Short mmCIF file of C-alpha atoms and ligand atoms in Angstrom, two decimals:
data_model
loop_
_atom_site.label_atom_id
_atom_site.label_comp_id
_atom_site.label_asym_id
_atom_site.label_seq_id
_atom_site.Cartn_x
_atom_site.Cartn_y
_atom_site.Cartn_z
CA MET B 11 43.50 91.07 92.61
CA ASN B 12 45.85 90.32 89.70
CA ALA B 13 48.07 87.25 89.43
CA GLN B 14 51.16 89.13 90.63
CA GLN B 15 49.37 90.34 93.76
CA VAL B 16 48.13 86.83 94.44
CA LEU B 17 51.65 85.44 94.23
CA GLY B 18 52.89 88.27 96.46
CA GLN B 19 50.26 87.42 99.04
CA PHE B 20 51.35 83.80 99.14
CA GLN B 21 55.03 84.72 99.28
CA ALA B 22 54.25 86.89 102.29
CA THR B 23 52.72 83.89 104.07
CA GLY B 24 55.78 81.73 103.42
CA VAL B 25 54.17 79.61 100.71
CA GLN B 26 56.61 79.03 97.86
CA THR B 27 55.43 80.15 94.49
CA CYS B 28 56.47 79.72 90.92
CA PHE B 29 55.33 81.42 87.77
CA HIS B 30 52.03 79.60 87.54
CA GLY B 31 51.11 78.15 90.86
CA ARG B 32 51.48 78.11 94.62
CA HIS B 33 53.29 75.29 96.35
CA ILE B 34 54.36 74.01 99.75
CA ASN B 35 57.85 72.41 99.98
CA PRO B 36 58.02 71.82 96.21
CA GLN B 37 60.42 69.17 94.94
CA ILE B 38 59.47 69.24 91.26
CA TYR B 39 58.35 72.85 90.74
CA ALA B 40 61.08 74.34 92.97
CA GLY B 41 62.82 77.25 91.25
CA LEU B 42 60.91 77.12 87.96
CA ASP B 43 60.12 80.42 86.27
CA GLY B 44 58.61 79.18 83.02
CA THR B 45 61.77 79.73 80.97
CA ASN B 46 64.54 77.87 82.85
CA TRP B 47 63.96 74.40 81.42
CA ARG B 48 67.29 73.99 79.62
CA LEU B 49 70.08 71.67 80.74
CA LYS B 50 72.26 74.44 82.20
CA ASP B 51 69.32 75.69 84.30
CA TYR B 52 68.51 72.20 85.48
CA GLU B 53 72.14 71.59 86.45
CA ALA B 54 72.07 74.82 88.45
CA ARG B 55 69.14 73.32 90.41
CA GLU B 56 71.24 70.20 91.32
CA GLY B 57 70.11 68.52 88.11
CA TYR B 58 71.83 65.22 87.23
CA ALA B 59 73.51 65.18 90.68
CA ALA B 60 71.46 62.07 91.53
CA LEU B 61 72.67 60.31 88.39
CA LYS B 62 76.29 61.18 89.25
CA LYS B 63 75.67 59.87 92.76
CA ILE B 64 74.68 56.43 91.48
CA LEU B 65 77.24 56.19 88.66
CA THR B 66 80.40 58.10 89.51
CA ASP B 67 80.51 59.68 92.98
CA VAL B 68 82.75 58.06 95.58
CA ASN B 69 81.23 58.02 99.08
CA ASP B 70 82.95 58.52 102.46
CA ALA B 71 83.75 54.80 102.65
CA GLY B 72 85.58 55.01 99.31
CA VAL B 73 82.82 53.11 97.45
CA LYS B 74 81.88 54.34 93.99
CA GLY B 75 78.22 54.85 93.15
CA LEU B 76 75.15 52.89 94.23
CA THR B 77 74.21 49.34 93.24
CA GLN B 78 70.93 48.53 91.50
CA ASP B 79 69.64 46.96 94.73
CA GLN B 80 70.54 50.09 96.71
CA VAL B 81 68.62 52.32 94.28
CA ILE B 82 65.53 50.10 94.43
CA ALA B 83 65.77 49.88 98.24
CA THR B 84 65.93 53.71 98.47
CA VAL B 85 62.84 54.09 96.28
CA LYS B 86 61.01 51.47 98.36
CA GLU B 87 61.97 53.27 101.57
CA SER B 88 60.66 56.57 100.19
CA ALA B 89 57.10 55.16 99.87
CA LEU B 90 56.83 56.77 96.44
CA ARG B 91 53.55 55.68 94.90
CA GLY B 92 52.73 55.83 91.20
CA ARG B 93 51.32 59.21 90.24
CA GLY B 94 49.45 57.89 87.16
CA GLY B 95 46.28 56.80 88.95
CA ALA B 96 46.47 53.58 90.90
CA GLY B 97 49.07 54.72 93.46
CA PHE B 98 51.01 51.44 93.17
CA PRO B 99 54.31 51.46 95.17
CA THR B 100 57.06 52.35 92.68
CA GLY B 101 59.96 50.53 94.37
CA LEU B 102 57.90 47.34 94.48
CA LYS B 103 57.03 47.67 90.78
CA TRP B 104 60.73 48.09 89.93
CA SER B 105 61.56 44.95 91.90
CA PHE B 106 59.22 42.92 89.63
CA MET B 107 61.47 43.51 86.61
CA PRO B 108 63.37 40.24 85.89
CA ARG B 109 66.80 41.86 85.77
CA GLN B 110 68.55 38.68 84.65
CA PHE B 111 66.30 38.30 81.57
CA PRO B 112 68.79 37.75 78.73
CA GLY B 113 66.98 39.71 75.98
CA GLN B 114 65.89 43.31 75.55
CA LYS B 115 63.99 44.99 78.42
CA TYR B 116 62.14 48.28 78.11
CA LEU B 117 61.29 51.31 80.22
CA VAL B 118 58.22 53.38 79.28
CA CYS B 119 57.07 56.74 80.57
CA ASN B 120 53.32 57.32 80.41
CA SER B 121 52.83 60.98 79.44
CA ASP B 122 49.50 60.34 77.74
CA GLU B 123 47.60 62.36 80.36
CA GLY B 124 44.04 62.09 79.05
CA GLU B 125 42.13 61.95 82.34
CA PRO B 126 39.72 64.92 82.38
CA GLY B 127 40.94 67.50 84.88
CA THR B 128 44.59 66.42 84.77
CA CYS B 129 47.16 68.86 83.37
CA LYS B 130 50.35 68.31 85.37
CA ASP B 131 52.46 66.04 83.13
CA ARG B 132 52.37 68.43 80.18
CA ASP B 133 53.72 71.16 82.50
CA LEU B 134 56.52 68.89 83.69
CA LEU B 135 57.55 68.16 80.11
CA MET B 136 57.39 71.85 79.15
CA TYR B 137 59.06 73.40 82.18
CA ASN B 138 61.20 70.67 83.76
CA PRO B 139 61.85 67.97 81.12
CA HIS B 140 65.32 67.06 82.38
CA GLN B 141 63.93 66.00 85.74
CA VAL B 142 61.78 63.40 83.95
CA ILE B 143 64.77 62.31 81.84
CA GLU B 144 67.04 61.97 84.89
CA GLY B 145 64.35 59.96 86.71
CA MET B 146 64.06 57.62 83.73
CA ILE B 147 67.83 57.10 83.47
CA ILE B 148 67.97 56.22 87.19
CA ALA B 149 65.05 53.80 86.80
CA ALA B 150 66.70 52.19 83.77
CA TYR B 151 69.94 51.75 85.71
CA ALA B 152 68.12 50.20 88.69
CA MET B 153 66.34 47.65 86.49
CA GLY B 154 69.17 46.95 84.01
CA ILE B 155 67.24 48.41 81.05
CA THR B 156 68.99 49.86 78.02
CA VAL B 157 66.09 51.25 75.91
CA GLY B 158 63.22 53.54 76.90
CA TYR B 159 60.35 55.51 75.38
CA ASN B 160 58.31 58.45 76.56
CA TYR B 161 54.78 58.17 75.11
CA ILE B 162 53.54 61.77 74.93
CA HIS B 163 49.94 62.92 74.55
CA GLY B 164 49.42 63.59 70.86
CA GLU B 165 47.23 66.65 70.98
CA ILE B 166 49.84 68.98 72.45
CA PHE B 167 52.72 68.90 70.01
CA GLN B 168 54.85 71.51 71.85
CA THR B 169 55.52 69.15 74.76
CA TYR B 170 56.81 66.54 72.33
CA GLN B 171 59.08 69.10 70.65
CA ARG B 172 60.33 70.38 74.02
CA PHE B 173 61.09 66.87 75.21
CA GLU B 174 62.98 66.11 71.98
CA GLU B 175 65.10 69.23 72.50
CA ALA B 176 65.86 68.23 76.08
CA LEU B 177 66.83 64.71 74.91
CA GLN B 178 69.32 66.20 72.44
CA GLU B 179 70.87 68.29 75.22
CA ALA B 180 71.14 65.27 77.53
CA ARG B 181 72.74 63.14 74.78
CA ALA B 182 75.26 65.86 73.92
CA ALA B 183 76.25 66.18 77.59
CA GLY B 184 76.83 62.43 77.98
CA TYR B 185 73.86 61.80 80.28
CA LEU B 186 72.20 59.58 77.68
CA GLY B 187 73.57 57.12 75.15
CA ASP B 188 76.53 54.75 75.34
CA ARG B 189 78.64 54.48 78.52
CA ILE B 190 76.89 57.26 80.41
CA LEU B 191 79.35 59.54 82.29
CA GLY B 192 82.12 57.08 81.43
CA SER B 193 80.45 54.19 83.28
CA ASN B 194 79.53 50.76 81.89
CA PHE B 195 75.86 51.72 81.79
CA SER B 196 74.21 52.67 78.47
CA PHE B 197 70.64 53.85 77.95
CA GLN B 198 68.89 55.07 74.78
CA LEU B 199 65.75 57.15 75.34
CA HIS B 200 63.28 58.16 72.61
CA ALA B 201 60.16 60.32 72.48
CA SER B 202 57.01 59.00 70.84
CA HIS B 203 53.78 60.86 70.46
CA GLY B 204 50.28 59.41 70.62
CA PHE B 205 47.19 60.57 68.79
CA GLY B 206 44.93 61.74 71.59
CA ALA B 207 42.87 58.69 72.55
CA TYR B 208 42.15 58.53 76.28
CA ILE B 209 42.39 54.74 76.28
CA CYS B 210 46.05 54.91 75.19
CA GLY B 211 46.86 56.06 78.74
CA GLU B 212 45.97 52.55 79.93
CA GLU B 213 49.36 50.91 80.06
CA THR B 214 48.76 47.92 77.79
CA ALA B 215 46.83 49.99 75.22
CA LEU B 216 49.81 52.37 75.29
CA LEU B 217 52.16 49.48 74.53
CA GLU B 218 49.98 48.37 71.61
CA SER B 219 49.97 51.94 70.28
CA LEU B 220 53.74 52.23 70.73
CA GLU B 221 54.08 49.04 68.65
CA GLY B 222 52.13 50.79 65.89
CA LYS B 223 48.87 48.91 66.44
CA LYS B 224 45.36 50.04 67.35
CA GLY B 225 45.48 51.27 70.97
CA GLN B 226 43.35 48.64 72.70
CA PRO B 227 44.08 47.18 76.15
CA ARG B 228 45.46 43.66 76.46
CA PHE B 229 44.15 40.92 78.75
CA LYS B 230 46.13 40.75 81.99
CA PRO B 231 47.90 38.58 83.09
CA PRO B 232 50.51 38.46 81.69
CA PHE B 233 51.51 41.85 83.09
CA PRO B 234 54.00 44.15 81.33
CA ALA B 235 56.78 43.16 83.78
CA SER B 236 56.91 39.79 82.01
CA PHE B 237 55.20 40.50 78.64
CA GLY B 238 55.36 44.17 77.74
CA LEU B 239 56.59 46.11 74.71
CA TYR B 240 57.22 43.68 71.79
CA GLY B 241 56.52 40.91 74.30
CA LYS B 242 59.57 41.79 76.39
CA PRO B 243 59.76 42.67 80.12
CA THR B 244 58.70 46.31 80.50
CA THR B 245 58.22 48.77 83.35
CA ILE B 246 55.77 51.64 82.89
CA ASN B 247 55.54 54.64 85.15
CA ASN B 248 53.86 58.01 85.00
CA THR B 249 55.77 61.23 84.16
CA GLU B 250 55.41 62.67 87.66
CA THR B 251 56.56 59.36 89.21
CA PHE B 252 59.85 59.56 87.28
CA ALA B 253 60.20 63.28 88.09
CA ALA B 254 60.09 62.46 91.83
CA VAL B 255 63.05 60.05 91.65
CA PRO B 256 66.10 62.41 91.43
CA TRP B 257 65.10 64.19 94.67
CA ILE B 258 64.77 60.82 96.42
CA ILE B 259 68.25 59.68 95.34
CA ARG B 260 69.83 63.03 96.27
CA ASN B 261 68.19 63.33 99.68
CA GLY B 262 67.45 59.72 100.66
CA GLY B 263 64.27 57.66 100.88
CA GLN B 264 63.64 58.54 104.52
CA ALA B 265 63.75 62.30 103.81
CA PHE B 266 61.17 61.88 101.03
CA LEU B 267 58.93 59.80 103.28
CA GLU B 268 59.11 62.44 106.00
CA VAL B 269 57.89 65.15 103.62
CA GLY B 270 54.60 63.23 103.24
CA LYS B 271 53.04 60.76 105.65
CA PRO B 272 53.52 57.01 106.27
CA ASN B 273 52.85 54.98 103.12
CA ASN B 274 52.44 58.26 101.15
CA GLY B 275 55.91 59.73 100.64
CA GLY B 276 56.79 63.12 99.17
CA THR B 277 54.86 65.85 97.46
CA LYS B 278 52.13 65.49 94.84
CA ILE B 279 51.02 67.86 92.12
CA TYR B 280 47.28 68.57 92.13
CA SER B 281 45.59 70.04 89.08
CA VAL B 282 42.81 72.08 90.66
CA SER B 283 40.01 73.05 88.28
CA GLY B 284 36.34 73.99 88.34
CA ASP B 285 34.70 76.55 90.61
CA VAL B 286 37.76 78.02 92.33
CA GLU B 287 39.22 81.51 92.04
CA TRP B 288 42.64 80.39 90.76
CA PRO B 289 42.68 77.06 88.93
CA GLY B 290 46.18 75.66 88.42
CA ASN B 291 48.80 73.10 89.38
CA TYR B 292 49.74 73.00 93.05
CA GLU B 293 52.56 70.91 94.50
CA ILE B 294 52.06 70.14 98.18
CA PRO B 295 53.11 67.33 100.57
CA LEU B 296 50.87 64.28 100.61
CA GLY B 297 48.76 64.47 103.75
CA THR B 298 48.03 68.21 103.46
CA PRO B 299 44.39 68.99 104.42
CA PHE B 300 42.07 69.52 101.46
CA SER B 301 41.00 72.83 103.04
CA LYS B 302 44.59 74.10 102.65
CA LEU B 303 44.71 73.13 98.98
CA LEU B 304 41.40 74.90 98.41
CA GLU B 305 42.82 77.97 100.14
CA LEU B 306 45.89 77.94 97.86
CA ALA B 307 43.52 77.87 94.89
CA GLY B 308 41.82 81.01 96.20
CA GLY B 309 38.79 79.19 97.62
CA VAL B 310 35.43 78.59 95.99
CA ARG B 311 34.25 81.30 93.56
CA LYS B 312 33.07 84.44 95.28
CA GLY B 313 29.49 84.30 96.55
CA ARG B 314 29.31 80.53 96.22
CA THR B 315 29.64 77.60 98.61
CA LEU B 316 31.38 74.28 98.13
CA LYS B 317 29.01 71.52 97.05
CA ALA B 318 31.19 68.59 96.00
CA VAL B 319 34.65 67.58 94.81
CA ILE B 320 35.94 64.92 92.44
CA PRO B 321 39.33 64.41 94.10
CA GLY B 322 41.29 62.36 91.54
CA GLY B 323 40.19 62.92 87.95
CA SER B 324 36.87 62.17 86.31
CA SER B 325 36.95 58.44 87.09
CA ALA B 326 37.16 59.05 90.86
CA PRO B 327 33.85 58.94 92.76
CA VAL B 328 32.52 62.38 93.76
CA LEU B 329 32.55 63.34 97.46
CA PRO B 330 30.22 65.88 99.11
CA ALA B 331 31.73 69.04 100.64
CA ASP B 332 31.45 68.00 104.30
CA ILE B 333 33.35 64.74 103.70
CA MET B 334 36.02 66.47 101.58
CA MET B 335 36.63 69.21 104.14
CA ASN B 336 37.61 66.49 106.64
CA CYS B 337 40.02 64.72 104.26
CA THR B 338 43.74 65.09 103.84
CA MET B 339 45.09 64.88 100.30
CA ASP B 340 46.75 61.46 100.24
CA TYR B 341 45.96 58.01 98.86
CA ASP B 342 44.76 56.46 102.12
CA SER B 343 42.60 59.31 103.41
CA ILE B 344 40.73 59.73 100.11
CA ALA B 345 40.26 55.95 99.77
CA LYS B 346 38.85 55.79 103.32
CA ALA B 347 36.37 58.51 102.38
CA GLY B 348 35.15 56.35 99.47
CA SER B 349 37.00 57.79 96.49
CA MET B 350 40.49 57.76 94.89
CA LEU B 351 43.37 60.20 94.72
CA GLY B 352 43.89 58.96 91.15
CA SER B 353 45.94 61.33 89.02
CA GLY B 354 45.43 64.22 91.46
CA ALA B 355 42.96 66.17 89.31
CA VAL B 356 40.78 67.98 91.83
CA ILE B 357 37.52 69.12 90.25
CA VAL B 358 35.73 71.56 92.53
CA MET B 359 31.96 72.07 92.18
CA ASP B 360 29.99 74.85 93.85
CA ASP B 361 26.31 75.08 94.77
CA SER B 362 25.34 76.26 91.28
CA ARG B 363 26.20 72.87 89.73
CA SER B 364 23.60 70.30 88.76
CA MET B 365 24.91 66.83 89.59
CA VAL B 366 22.65 65.26 86.95
CA GLU B 367 24.13 67.52 84.28
CA SER B 368 27.69 66.86 85.49
CA LEU B 369 27.10 63.10 85.38
CA LYS B 370 25.61 63.38 81.92
CA ARG B 371 28.81 65.07 80.72
CA LEU B 372 31.03 62.45 82.38
CA SER B 373 28.98 59.55 81.02
CA TYR B 374 29.20 60.98 77.51
CA PHE B 375 32.98 61.09 77.81
CA TYR B 376 33.28 57.41 78.81
CA MET B 377 30.84 56.31 76.12
CA HIS B 378 32.90 58.22 73.56
CA GLU B 379 36.25 56.85 74.78
CA SER B 380 35.29 53.16 75.19
CA CYS B 381 37.51 51.19 72.81
CA GLY B 382 34.63 48.77 72.19
CA GLN B 383 36.45 45.49 72.87
CA CYS B 384 34.22 44.27 75.70
CA THR B 385 30.43 44.19 75.58
CA PRO B 386 29.69 45.46 79.13
CA CYS B 387 31.75 48.60 78.49
CA ARG B 388 30.82 49.16 74.84
CA GLU B 389 27.06 48.74 75.42
CA GLY B 390 26.87 49.75 79.08
CA THR B 391 28.57 53.16 78.75
CA GLY B 392 26.06 54.14 76.04
CA TRP B 393 23.21 52.88 78.17
CA LEU B 394 24.38 54.91 81.19
CA TRP B 395 24.59 58.06 79.11
CA ARG B 396 21.15 57.57 77.52
CA VAL B 397 19.44 57.06 80.90
CA VAL B 398 21.14 60.04 82.55
CA ASP B 399 20.39 62.11 79.45
CA ARG B 400 16.68 61.34 79.59
CA ILE B 401 16.52 62.13 83.32
CA HIS B 402 18.25 65.43 82.62
CA ASN B 403 15.89 66.21 79.74
CA GLY B 404 12.82 65.68 81.92
CA HIS B 405 11.83 62.25 80.58
CA GLY B 406 13.12 60.10 83.45
CA LYS B 407 11.13 57.25 84.98
CA PRO B 408 11.11 56.16 88.66
CA SER B 409 12.69 52.84 87.64
CA ASP B 410 15.69 54.69 86.14
CA MET B 411 17.53 54.91 89.46
CA ASP B 412 17.58 51.12 89.82
CA LEU B 413 18.37 50.76 86.15
CA LEU B 414 21.44 53.02 86.45
CA ASN B 415 22.74 51.04 89.43
CA SER B 416 22.09 47.76 87.67
CA VAL B 417 23.90 48.82 84.47
CA ALA B 418 26.84 50.09 86.57
CA ASP B 419 26.88 46.73 88.43
CA ASN B 420 27.06 44.88 85.16
CA ILE B 421 30.03 46.93 83.93
CA GLN B 422 32.17 47.17 87.05
CA GLY B 423 34.69 44.36 87.40
CA ARG B 424 33.56 42.65 84.18
CA THR B 425 35.82 44.28 81.61
CA ILE B 426 39.34 43.91 80.23
CA CYS B 427 40.57 47.24 81.55
CA ALA B 428 39.61 49.75 84.23
CA LEU B 429 37.84 52.17 81.85
CA GLY B 430 34.65 50.20 82.53
CA ASP B 431 35.07 50.75 86.28
CA ALA B 432 35.90 54.40 85.63
CA ALA B 433 32.56 54.80 83.84
CA ALA B 434 30.54 52.94 86.48
CA MET B 435 32.00 54.39 89.68
CA PRO B 436 30.99 58.05 89.14
CA VAL B 437 27.39 56.93 88.49
CA ARG B 438 27.14 54.99 91.74
CA ALA B 439 28.74 57.82 93.74
CA MET B 440 26.49 60.51 92.25
CA ILE B 441 23.40 58.43 93.08
CA LYS B 442 24.70 57.61 96.56
CA HIS B 443 25.36 61.23 97.55
CA PHE B 444 22.95 63.25 95.37
CA ARG B 445 20.02 60.88 94.77
CA HIS B 446 17.53 63.65 95.63
CA GLU B 447 18.60 65.68 92.57
CA PHE B 448 17.87 62.79 90.22
CA GLU B 449 14.58 62.01 91.96
CA ALA B 450 13.45 65.62 91.83
CA LEU B 451 13.87 65.68 88.04
CA ILE B 452 12.12 62.33 87.66
CA GLN B 453 9.24 63.46 89.88
CA ARG B 454 8.82 66.60 87.80
CA ALA B 455 8.68 64.45 84.67
CA GLU B 456 6.01 62.24 86.28
CA THR B 457 3.78 65.12 87.45
CA PRO B 458 1.06 65.77 84.84
CA THR B 459 0.98 69.36 83.56
CA PRO B 460 -2.06 71.04 85.18
CA ALA B 461 -4.95 71.78 82.79
CA LEU B 462 -5.09 75.35 81.56
CA PRO B 463 -8.00 77.48 82.92
CA ARG B 464 -11.04 77.57 80.59
CA GLU B 465 -10.37 81.05 79.30
CA GLY B 466 -6.79 80.08 78.40
CA ARG B 467 -7.89 77.20 76.17
CA VAL B 468 -8.06 77.64 72.47
CA SER B 469 -10.60 75.51 70.64
CA ASN B 470 -9.63 73.69 67.46
CA GLU B 471 -12.16 75.80 65.61
CA ALA B 472 -10.60 79.03 66.87
CA ARG B 473 -7.11 77.71 66.00
CA SER B 474 -8.09 76.92 62.43
CA ALA B 475 -10.02 80.17 62.03
C1 FMN R 524 41.50 54.22 80.95
C2 FMN R 524 42.81 54.48 81.64
C3 FMN R 524 43.54 55.61 81.32
C4 FMN R 524 44.77 55.85 81.95
N1 FMN R 524 45.46 56.99 81.62
C5 FMN R 524 46.66 57.21 82.20
C6 FMN R 524 47.43 58.36 81.83
O1 FMN R 524 47.01 59.18 81.01
N2 FMN R 524 48.63 58.54 82.43
C7 FMN R 524 49.14 57.63 83.35
O2 FMN R 524 50.24 57.80 83.83
N3 FMN R 524 48.43 56.55 83.71
C8 FMN R 524 47.22 56.32 83.15
N4 FMN R 524 46.53 55.19 83.49
C9 FMN R 524 47.17 54.25 84.44
C10 FMN R 524 48.18 53.36 83.72
O3 FMN R 524 47.50 52.23 83.20
C11 FMN R 524 49.31 52.88 84.65
O4 FMN R 524 48.75 52.31 85.78
C12 FMN R 524 50.27 53.99 85.05
O5 FMN R 524 50.83 54.64 83.94
C13 FMN R 524 51.41 53.37 85.87
O6 FMN R 524 52.27 54.38 86.30
P1 FMN R 524 52.49 54.70 87.86
O7 FMN R 524 52.70 53.39 88.58
O8 FMN R 524 53.69 55.56 87.91
O9 FMN R 524 51.26 55.39 88.32
C14 FMN R 524 45.28 54.93 82.91
C15 FMN R 524 44.53 53.80 83.23
C16 FMN R 524 43.31 53.58 82.60
C17 FMN R 524 42.54 52.35 82.97
S1 SF4 R 525 36.75 48.18 79.40
FE1 SF4 R 525 36.12 49.47 77.68
S2 SF4 R 525 37.95 50.57 77.11
FE2 SF4 R 525 38.63 48.85 78.39
S3 SF4 R 525 39.06 47.19 76.95
FE3 SF4 R 525 36.94 46.96 77.51
S4 SF4 R 525 35.80 48.10 75.94
FE4 SF4 R 525 37.92 48.76 75.83
#
């Protein structure tokens, strides 16, 4: 079946589609065809209507616009949770910004997107950049911020160029800059591109990098809300988090909440990769069963069965198939099952996958990406990789299982940032659910090779003859 037929099949079943994915009730991907990213196209999709609603529209009671408190209250009501990884409530985060602070305050968008498996933010910036810009302007208004930056992953230069073009359009139309839409509110937004280090996605490392320094995480507290960019109060949100905001302001917090489930408002974009027929980005309401998402992605590769899933990017603990098939795709359900929804990168593994090999690959990544500031992470990630590597290469020892758990114990919770936890958690989960695969390889390494039958042996004399 070709891509067009696949889309046709989904259209026939009432599932909304766009040029590169299949969605249910999309709020961010709605109406995208891969080319209609420009300002005029976005305006035709109700673009910047939310900004007009808060700055210029007069409501039925004759009141103009929305106050900062009203915007924050609407976002709180929507139960929007940060789409960057931790799922922190966005409205609550915005309320931490000390609005009366007399000096400069900053807004930062985290488009670093380095988590293996995640590929949604780059699509948002390529195909719907104005929705991110509008979300940022609304956030800046709500928190009384006048300067913002979008920190864009450095390895994909096109997204940076596209975002710059969209910024120019927004400035020319009066949506950005001084006295936006004739109001008293001004906001300057700039694009900045990183250099491709995974650690620069961690919010304080990102701030260091944005300041032109080496991208290494800061000790917390103080948190960015009080000591952020250049030491000033700063709010950082993920690209998809900002992109969700215009819909919320246009339709109300309650409407957004109702699309998802309690405490998990709205839709979420899942980057489905691995052993499925149609990998891609899928936007579906939070709370949708995992089985439905798998179905949208065409199911597990033909002739194979589902073995395991990493539900939220490489740092999320793996879950076996039977647990995953009973989960719904939302923050609370996945946490209850023992993992994390994280960035929404769903890595599907079928029965042909070796868990030891998969863990070896993951451990190598974390060893490579450790910034080296703290000893447990710098030394421990290398240790984890070396032990998993020797098990995989047939040189494991029975004590290696305890050793892996002990090294993971000594990393988790003992580091400056969560990269240490991200390296330790997959190890513990793999051992918890797939211990038998590690033990089988270790046992094979321990079993002495049987002696060759007499006639098969070659004497030293014969060899040298
Ligand atoms: C090692 C590491 C890498 C991260 N990478 C990203 C990233 O690429 N994008 C992102 O939005 N958040 C990333 N985060 C989470 C951010 O620190 C931060 O929590 C997030 O940007 C906040 O936005 P949100 O509240 O909208 O989710 C990362 C965290 C860690 C520890
Ligand atoms: S946990 Fe690792 S990545 Fe994070 S600050 Fe420490 S050494 Fe750097």
